Amino acid sequence: MSHVVVIEDEGTVRDVVRFHLERAGFRVSAYETVPAAQEALVGADALVLDWMLPGESGLTFLRRLRSDPALRRLPVLMLTARAAEAERVEGLESGADDYLTKPFSAAELVARVRALLRRSLPDVPPQLSNGPLVLDLGAADARLSGQGLPLTRREFDLLAFLAAHIGRVYSRAELLDRVWGPDFLGGERTVDQHVTQLRAHLGDDPARPRFLETVRGKGYRMRPWTGEA
């Protein structure tokens, strides 16, 4: 489940944005000011940022954010009542990825956030590897030490997603959203079952994993290859 941070000082607008994004399946953290939101920005997937904020304006904060190595790639949707072309250009040139003027429709808000998230996905090479594990994304073929793995399509998709983000922990809910899609009706136990099946194919011991590691209370990750566990 993608995490969207909202910084909007007008309470009614903030509540509307939160409601429609949560209804669309996003996890939302909403704040009135930049300082209040600072901690939540670490690990966020996108930011909806109001231009006019108390204290530090959204535009000033955006310029500062783009100079922060840890946050400069965070997708930002600028939300504002400023509709003049010159002001839209100023927002975009200051680092906004997209621009939405008030009043706005719920459908357009959700569509623009989804588009931001799609554009922010990292470029994935046609082949992924982690030690002896090699995945050909075009052919949906997985091999371990040269031997083909008899994976189902969903097993392959899950393995490929984790292999494309080595070292990063994803919760079960996030994996359901990214691999199965937001319309999937199954529960988080589905992820556990597929991880168990993948471990069987990989010969992975859950207690001493070479590839798929359970991070207690958080989810799963693909370990960087360091040799036999």
PDB file of N, CA and C in Angstrom, residues 123-195:
ATOM      1  N   ASP A 123      13.532   2.309 -12.983  1.00  0.00           N
ATOM      2  CA  ASP A 123      13.730   1.548 -14.207  1.00  0.00           C
ATOM      3  C   ASP A 123      14.280   0.180 -13.845  1.00  0.00           C
ATOM      4  N   VAL A 124      13.636  -0.861 -14.317  1.00  0.00           N
ATOM      5  CA  VAL A 124      14.047  -2.222 -13.997  1.00  0.00           C
ATOM      6  C   VAL A 124      14.686  -2.844 -15.224  1.00  0.00           C
ATOM      7  N   PRO A 125      15.904  -3.367 -15.113  1.00  0.00           N
ATOM      8  CA  PRO A 125      16.549  -3.986 -16.269  1.00  0.00           C
ATOM      9  C   PRO A 125      15.816  -5.254 -16.684  1.00  0.00           C
ATOM     10  N   PRO A 126      15.990  -5.715 -17.934  1.00  0.00           N
ATOM     11  CA  PRO A 126      15.292  -6.921 -18.390  1.00  0.00           C
ATOM     12  C   PRO A 126      15.731  -8.178 -17.659  1.00  0.00           C
ATOM     13  N   GLN A 127      16.889  -8.128 -16.999  1.00  0.00           N
ATOM     14  CA  GLN A 127      17.362  -9.281 -16.241  1.00  0.00           C
ATOM     15  C   GLN A 127      17.813  -8.829 -14.859  1.00  0.00           C
ATOM     16  N   LEU A 128      17.398  -9.577 -13.843  1.00  0.00           N
ATOM     17  CA  LEU A 128      17.785  -9.301 -12.469  1.00  0.00           C
ATOM     18  C   LEU A 128      18.607 -10.460 -11.945  1.00  0.00           C
ATOM     19  N   SER A 129      19.562 -10.160 -11.094  1.00  0.00           N
ATOM     20  CA  SER A 129      20.357 -11.239 -10.512  1.00  0.00           C
ATOM     21  C   SER A 129      20.723 -10.895  -9.076  1.00  0.00           C
ATOM     22  N   ASN A 130      20.848 -11.921  -8.275  1.00  0.00           N
ATOM     23  CA  ASN A 130      21.281 -11.796  -6.892  1.00  0.00           C
ATOM     24  C   ASN A 130      22.068 -13.062  -6.575  1.00  0.00           C
ATOM     25  N   GLY A 131      23.377 -12.993  -6.743  1.00  0.00           N
ATOM     26  CA  GLY A 131      24.187 -14.190  -6.614  1.00  0.00           C
ATOM     27  C   GLY A 131      23.809 -15.201  -7.682  1.00  0.00           C
ATOM     28  N   PRO A 132      23.530 -16.455  -7.296  1.00  0.00           N
ATOM     29  CA  PRO A 132      23.192 -17.493  -8.273  1.00  0.00           C
ATOM     30  C   PRO A 132      21.759 -17.421  -8.790  1.00  0.00           C
ATOM     31  N   LEU A 133      20.970 -16.491  -8.243  1.00  0.00           N
ATOM     32  CA  LEU A 133      19.574 -16.347  -8.669  1.00  0.00           C
ATOM     33  C   LEU A 133      19.503 -15.341  -9.820  1.00  0.00           C
ATOM     34  N   VAL A 134      18.976 -15.792 -10.964  1.00  0.00           N
ATOM     35  CA  VAL A 134      18.879 -14.944 -12.153  1.00  0.00           C
ATOM     36  C   VAL A 134      17.447 -14.989 -12.661  1.00  0.00           C
ATOM     37  N   LEU A 135      16.869 -13.814 -12.935  1.00  0.00           N
ATOM     38  CA  LEU A 135      15.501 -13.735 -13.431  1.00  0.00           C
ATOM     39  C   LEU A 135      15.481 -12.985 -14.757  1.00  0.00           C
ATOM     40  N   ASP A 136      14.896 -13.608 -15.755  1.00  0.00           N
ATOM     41  CA  ASP A 136      14.679 -12.986 -17.056  1.00  0.00           C
ATOM     42  C   ASP A 136      13.246 -12.474 -17.056  1.00  0.00           C
ATOM     43  N   LEU A 137      13.081 -11.146 -16.982  1.00  0.00           N
ATOM     44  CA  LEU A 137      11.742 -10.586 -16.830  1.00  0.00           C
ATOM     45  C   LEU A 137      10.906 -10.756 -18.084  1.00  0.00           C
ATOM     46  N   GLY A 138      11.525 -10.646 -19.252  1.00  0.00           N
ATOM     47  CA  GLY A 138      10.774 -10.781 -20.494  1.00  0.00           C
ATOM     48  C   GLY A 138      10.215 -12.175 -20.689  1.00  0.00           C
ATOM     49  N   ALA A 139      11.003 -13.175 -20.331  1.00  0.00           N
ATOM     50  CA  ALA A 139      10.584 -14.570 -20.506  1.00  0.00           C
ATOM     51  C   ALA A 139       9.908 -15.138 -19.273  1.00  0.00           C
ATOM     52  N   ALA A 140       9.863 -14.362 -18.187  1.00  0.00           N
ATOM     53  CA  ALA A 140       9.322 -14.834 -16.905  1.00  0.00           C
ATOM     54  C   ALA A 140      10.001 -16.139 -16.501  1.00  0.00           C
ATOM     55  N   ASP A 141      11.330 -16.136 -16.615  1.00  0.00           N
ATOM     56  CA  ASP A 141      12.129 -17.329 -16.346  1.00  0.00           C
ATOM     57  C   ASP A 141      13.045 -17.065 -15.159  1.00  0.00           C
ATOM     58  N   ALA A 142      13.024 -17.962 -14.178  1.00  0.00           N
ATOM     59  CA  ALA A 142      13.880 -17.842 -13.004  1.00  0.00           C
ATOM     60  C   ALA A 142      14.798 -19.047 -12.925  1.00  0.00           C
ATOM     61  N   ARG A 143      16.088 -18.772 -12.651  1.00  0.00           N
ATOM     62  CA  ARG A 143      17.075 -19.849 -12.559  1.00  0.00           C
ATOM     63  C   ARG A 143      17.929 -19.666 -11.319  1.00  0.00           C
ATOM     64  N   LEU A 144      18.223 -20.784 -10.683  1.00  0.00           N
ATOM     65  CA  LEU A 144      19.087 -20.810  -9.518  1.00  0.00           C
ATOM     66  C   LEU A 144      20.267 -21.709  -9.838  1.00  0.00           C
ATOM     67  N   SER A 145      21.450 -21.118  -9.876  1.00  0.00           N
ATOM     68  CA  SER A 145      22.668 -21.841 -10.272  1.00  0.00           C
ATOM     69  C   SER A 145      22.475 -22.536 -11.608  1.00  0.00           C
ATOM     70  N   GLY A 146      21.775 -21.859 -12.519  1.00  0.00           N
ATOM     71  CA  GLY A 146      21.585 -22.387 -13.867  1.00  0.00           C
ATOM     72  C   GLY A 146      20.404 -23.319 -14.032  1.00  0.00           C
ATOM     73  N   GLN A 147      19.783 -23.721 -12.942  1.00  0.00           N
ATOM     74  CA  GLN A 147      18.648 -24.638 -13.007  1.00  0.00           C
ATOM     75  C   GLN A 147      17.335 -23.857 -12.982  1.00  0.00           C
ATOM     76  N   GLY A 148      16.441 -24.191 -13.912  1.00  0.00           N
ATOM     77  CA  GLY A 148      15.156 -23.504 -13.974  1.00  0.00           C
ATOM     78  C   GLY A 148      14.293 -23.786 -12.759  1.00  0.00           C
ATOM     79  N   LEU A 149      13.559 -22.772 -12.300  1.00  0.00           N
ATOM     80  CA  LEU A 149      12.645 -22.928 -11.169  1.00  0.00           C
ATOM     81  C   LEU A 149      11.213 -22.974 -11.694  1.00  0.00           C
ATOM     82  N   PRO A 150      10.445 -23.989 -11.313  1.00  0.00           N
ATOM     83  CA  PRO A 150       9.070 -24.141 -11.822  1.00  0.00           C
ATOM     84  C   PRO A 150       8.091 -23.236 -11.068  1.00  0.00           C
ATOM     85  N   LEU A 151       8.153 -21.940 -11.319  1.00  0.00           N
ATOM     86  CA  LEU A 151       7.331 -20.988 -10.582  1.00  0.00           C
ATOM     87  C   LEU A 151       6.025 -20.707 -11.309  1.00  0.00           C
ATOM     88  N   THR A 152       4.985 -20.463 -10.528  1.00  0.00           N
ATOM     89  CA  THR A 152       3.760 -19.937 -11.121  1.00  0.00           C
ATOM     90  C   THR A 152       4.011 -18.473 -11.494  1.00  0.00           C
ATOM     91  N   ARG A 153       3.103 -17.899 -12.280  1.00  0.00           N
ATOM     92  CA  ARG A 153       3.289 -16.516 -12.683  1.00  0.00           C
ATOM     93  C   ARG A 153       3.324 -15.583 -11.473  1.00  0.00           C
ATOM     94  N   ARG A 154       2.454 -15.819 -10.507  1.00  0.00           N
ATOM     95  CA  ARG A 154       2.420 -14.928  -9.346  1.00  0.00           C
ATOM     96  C   ARG A 154       3.665 -15.118  -8.480  1.00  0.00           C
ATOM     97  N   GLU A 155       4.146 -16.345  -8.347  1.00  0.00           N
ATOM     98  CA  GLU A 155       5.393 -16.570  -7.622  1.00  0.00           C
ATOM     99  C   GLU A 155       6.540 -15.820  -8.288  1.00  0.00           C
ATOM    100  N   PHE A 156       6.573 -15.885  -9.623  1.00  0.00           N
ATOM    101  CA  PHE A 156       7.633 -15.180 -10.346  1.00  0.00           C
ATOM    102  C   PHE A 156       7.517 -13.672 -10.132  1.00  0.00           C
ATOM    103  N   ASP A 157       6.308 -13.149 -10.213  1.00  0.00           N
ATOM    104  CA  ASP A 157       6.103 -11.709 -10.050  1.00  0.00           C
ATOM    105  C   ASP A 157       6.563 -11.242  -8.660  1.00  0.00           C
ATOM    106  N   LEU A 158       6.238 -12.012  -7.632  1.00  0.00           N
ATOM    107  CA  LEU A 158       6.632 -11.654  -6.275  1.00  0.00           C
ATOM    108  C   LEU A 158       8.151 -11.715  -6.127  1.00  0.00           C
ATOM    109  N   LEU A 159       8.755 -12.772  -6.644  1.00  0.00           N
ATOM    110  CA  LEU A 159      10.203 -12.905  -6.553  1.00  0.00           C
ATOM    111  C   LEU A 159      10.902 -11.781  -7.318  1.00  0.00           C
ATOM    112  N   ALA A 160      10.382 -11.452  -8.503  1.00  0.00           N
ATOM    113  CA  ALA A 160      10.985 -10.395  -9.309  1.00  0.00           C
ATOM    114  C   ALA A 160      10.859  -9.037  -8.626  1.00  0.00           C
ATOM    115  N   PHE A 161       9.720  -8.782  -8.003  1.00  0.00           N
ATOM    116  CA  PHE A 161       9.538  -7.495  -7.328  1.00  0.00           C
ATOM    117  C   PHE A 161      10.536  -7.343  -6.190  1.00  0.00           C
ATOM    118  N   LEU A 162      10.690  -8.376  -5.385  1.00  0.00           N
ATOM    119  CA  LEU A 162      11.633  -8.299  -4.269  1.00  0.00           C
ATOM    120  C   LEU A 162      13.074  -8.218  -4.774  1.00  0.00           C
ATOM    121  N   ALA A 163      13.371  -8.941  -5.863  1.00  0.00           N
ATOM    122  CA  ALA A 163      14.727  -8.910  -6.421  1.00  0.00           C
ATOM    123  C   ALA A 163      15.057  -7.558  -7.037  1.00  0.00           C
ATOM    124  N   ALA A 164      14.025  -6.822  -7.466  1.00  0.00           N
ATOM    125  CA  ALA A 164      14.239  -5.480  -8.030  1.00  0.00           C
ATOM    126  C   ALA A 164      14.463  -4.444  -6.941  1.00  0.00           C
ATOM    127  N   HIS A 165      14.211  -4.809  -5.672  1.00  0.00           N
ATOM    128  CA  HIS A 165      14.354  -3.868  -4.557  1.00  0.00           C
ATOM    129  C   HIS A 165      15.138  -4.548  -3.437  1.00  0.00           C
ATOM    130  N   ILE A 166      16.296  -5.069  -3.769  1.00  0.00           N
ATOM    131  CA  ILE A 166      17.097  -5.824  -2.805  1.00  0.00           C
ATOM    132  C   ILE A 166      17.384  -4.977  -1.566  1.00  0.00           C
ATOM    133  N   GLY A 167      17.133  -5.581  -0.415  1.00  0.00           N
ATOM    134  CA  GLY A 167      17.426  -4.925   0.857  1.00  0.00           C
ATOM    135  C   GLY A 167      16.280  -4.133   1.436  1.00  0.00           C
ATOM    136  N   ARG A 168      15.275  -3.800   0.629  1.00  0.00           N
ATOM    137  CA  ARG A 168      14.163  -2.993   1.139  1.00  0.00           C
ATOM    138  C   ARG A 168      13.073  -3.909   1.695  1.00  0.00           C
ATOM    139  N   VAL A 169      12.565  -3.549   2.858  1.00  0.00           N
ATOM    140  CA  VAL A 169      11.510  -4.338   3.505  1.00  0.00           C
ATOM    141  C   VAL A 169      10.149  -3.847   3.026  1.00  0.00           C
ATOM    142  N   TYR A 170       9.282  -4.795   2.653  1.00  0.00           N
ATOM    143  CA  TYR A 170       7.909  -4.468   2.265  1.00  0.00           C
ATOM    144  C   TYR A 170       6.948  -5.227   3.163  1.00  0.00           C
ATOM    145  N   SER A 171       5.933  -4.531   3.635  1.00  0.00           N
ATOM    146  CA  SER A 171       4.901  -5.185   4.437  1.00  0.00           C
ATOM    147  C   SER A 171       4.053  -6.074   3.540  1.00  0.00           C
ATOM    148  N   ARG A 172       3.280  -6.949   4.148  1.00  0.00           N
ATOM    149  CA  ARG A 172       2.386  -7.816   3.377  1.00  0.00           C
ATOM    150  C   ARG A 172       1.379  -6.979   2.591  1.00  0.00           C
ATOM    151  N   ALA A 173       0.860  -5.925   3.219  1.00  0.00           N
ATOM    152  CA  ALA A 173      -0.110  -5.065   2.529  1.00  0.00           C
ATOM    153  C   ALA A 173       0.528  -4.396   1.314  1.00  0.00           C
ATOM    154  N   GLU A 174       1.767  -3.939   1.453  1.00  0.00           N
ATOM    155  CA  GLU A 174       2.453  -3.307   0.330  1.00  0.00           C
ATOM    156  C   GLU A 174       2.684  -4.295  -0.799  1.00  0.00           C
ATOM    157  N   LEU A 175       3.053  -5.525  -0.456  1.00  0.00           N
ATOM    158  CA  LEU A 175       3.282  -6.539  -1.490  1.00  0.00           C
ATOM    159  C   LEU A 175       1.981  -6.899  -2.203  1.00  0.00           C
ATOM    160  N   LEU A 176       0.894  -6.977  -1.463  1.00  0.00           N
ATOM    161  CA  LEU A 176      -0.398  -7.223  -2.105  1.00  0.00           C
ATOM    162  C   LEU A 176      -0.719  -6.108  -3.094  1.00  0.00           C
ATOM    163  N   ASP A 177      -0.461  -4.874  -2.700  1.00  0.00           N
ATOM    164  CA  ASP A 177      -0.769  -3.730  -3.560  1.00  0.00           C
ATOM    165  C   ASP A 177       0.135  -3.705  -4.783  1.00  0.00           C
ATOM    166  N   ARG A 178       1.434  -3.951  -4.612  1.00  0.00           N
ATOM    167  CA  ARG A 178       2.390  -3.820  -5.704  1.00  0.00           C
ATOM    168  C   ARG A 178       2.389  -5.028  -6.640  1.00  0.00           C
ATOM    169  N   VAL A 179       2.174  -6.224  -6.097  1.00  0.00           N
ATOM    170  CA  VAL A 179       2.273  -7.447  -6.907  1.00  0.00           C
ATOM    171  C   VAL A 179       0.907  -7.961  -7.362  1.00  0.00           C
ATOM    172  N   TRP A 180      -0.058  -8.004  -6.448  1.00  0.00           N
ATOM    173  CA  TRP A 180      -1.389  -8.508  -6.792  1.00  0.00           C
ATOM    174  C   TRP A 180      -2.297  -7.403  -7.338  1.00  0.00           C
ATOM    175  N   GLY A 181      -2.033  -6.164  -6.933  1.00  0.00           N
ATOM    176  CA  GLY A 181      -2.837  -5.042  -7.408  1.00  0.00           C
ATOM    177  C   GLY A 181      -3.901  -4.647  -6.409  1.00  0.00           C
ATOM    178  N   PRO A 182      -4.360  -3.378  -6.476  1.00  0.00           N
ATOM    179  CA  PRO A 182      -5.306  -2.854  -5.484  1.00  0.00           C
ATOM    180  C   PRO A 182      -6.682  -3.499  -5.535  1.00  0.00           C
ATOM    181  N   ASP A 183      -7.011  -4.177  -6.636  1.00  0.00           N
ATOM    182  CA  ASP A 183      -8.335  -4.787  -6.750  1.00  0.00           C
ATOM    183  C   ASP A 183      -8.383  -6.223  -6.231  1.00  0.00           C
ATOM    184  N   PHE A 184      -7.238  -6.770  -5.805  1.00  0.00           N
ATOM    185  CA  PHE A 184      -7.200  -8.140  -5.303  1.00  0.00           C
ATOM    186  C   PHE A 184      -7.981  -8.241  -4.000  1.00  0.00           C
ATOM    187  N   LEU A 185      -8.808  -9.262  -3.878  1.00  0.00           N
ATOM    188  CA  LEU A 185      -9.701  -9.381  -2.727  1.00  0.00           C
ATOM    189  C   LEU A 185      -9.187 -10.315  -1.645  1.00  0.00           C
ATOM    190  N   GLY A 186      -8.064 -10.985  -1.887  1.00  0.00           N
ATOM    191  CA  GLY A 186      -7.532 -11.911  -0.896  1.00  0.00           C
ATOM    192  C   GLY A 186      -6.869 -11.194   0.270  1.00  0.00           C
ATOM    193  N   GLY A 187      -6.503 -11.961   1.303  1.00  0.00           N
ATOM    194  CA  GLY A 187      -5.896 -11.387   2.493  1.00  0.00           C
ATOM    195  C   GLY A 187      -4.385 -11.503   2.493  1.00  0.00           C
ATOM    196  N   GLU A 188      -3.768 -10.974   3.543  1.00  0.00           N
ATOM    197  CA  GLU A 188      -2.315 -10.932   3.632  1.00  0.00           C
ATOM    198  C   GLU A 188      -1.701 -12.316   3.772  1.00  0.00           C
ATOM    199  N   ARG A 189      -2.492 -13.285   4.197  1.00  0.00           N
ATOM    200  CA  ARG A 189      -2.004 -14.664   4.297  1.00  0.00           C
ATOM    201  C   ARG A 189      -1.549 -15.176   2.928  1.00  0.00           C
ATOM    202  N   THR A 190      -2.113 -14.623   1.868  1.00  0.00           N
ATOM    203  CA  THR A 190      -1.715 -14.995   0.511  1.00  0.00           C
ATOM    204  C   THR A 190      -0.224 -14.757   0.310  1.00  0.00           C
ATOM    205  N   VAL A 191       0.280 -13.638   0.819  1.00  0.00           N
ATOM    206  CA  VAL A 191       1.701 -13.330   0.683  1.00  0.00           C
ATOM    207  C   VAL A 191       2.537 -14.374   1.412  1.00  0.00           C
ATOM    208  N   ASP A 192       2.145 -14.713   2.647  1.00  0.00           N
ATOM    209  CA  ASP A 192       2.878 -15.718   3.417  1.00  0.00           C
ATOM    210  C   ASP A 192       2.949 -17.046   2.668  1.00  0.00           C
ATOM    211  N   GLN A 193       1.839 -17.446   2.079  1.00  0.00           N
ATOM    212  CA  GLN A 193       1.805 -18.721   1.352  1.00  0.00           C
ATOM    213  C   GLN A 193       2.756 -18.703   0.160  1.00  0.00           C
ATOM    214  N   HIS A 194       2.781 -17.599  -0.565  1.00  0.00           N
ATOM    215  CA  HIS A 194       3.665 -17.512  -1.731  1.00  0.00           C
ATOM    216  C   HIS A 194       5.130 -17.446  -1.317  1.00  0.00           C
ATOM    217  N   VAL A 195       5.435 -16.781  -0.213  1.00  0.00           N
ATOM    218  CA  VAL A 195       6.813 -16.765   0.270  1.00  0.00           C
ATOM    219  C   VAL A 195       7.244 -18.169   0.673  1.00  0.00           C
TER     220      VAL A 195
END
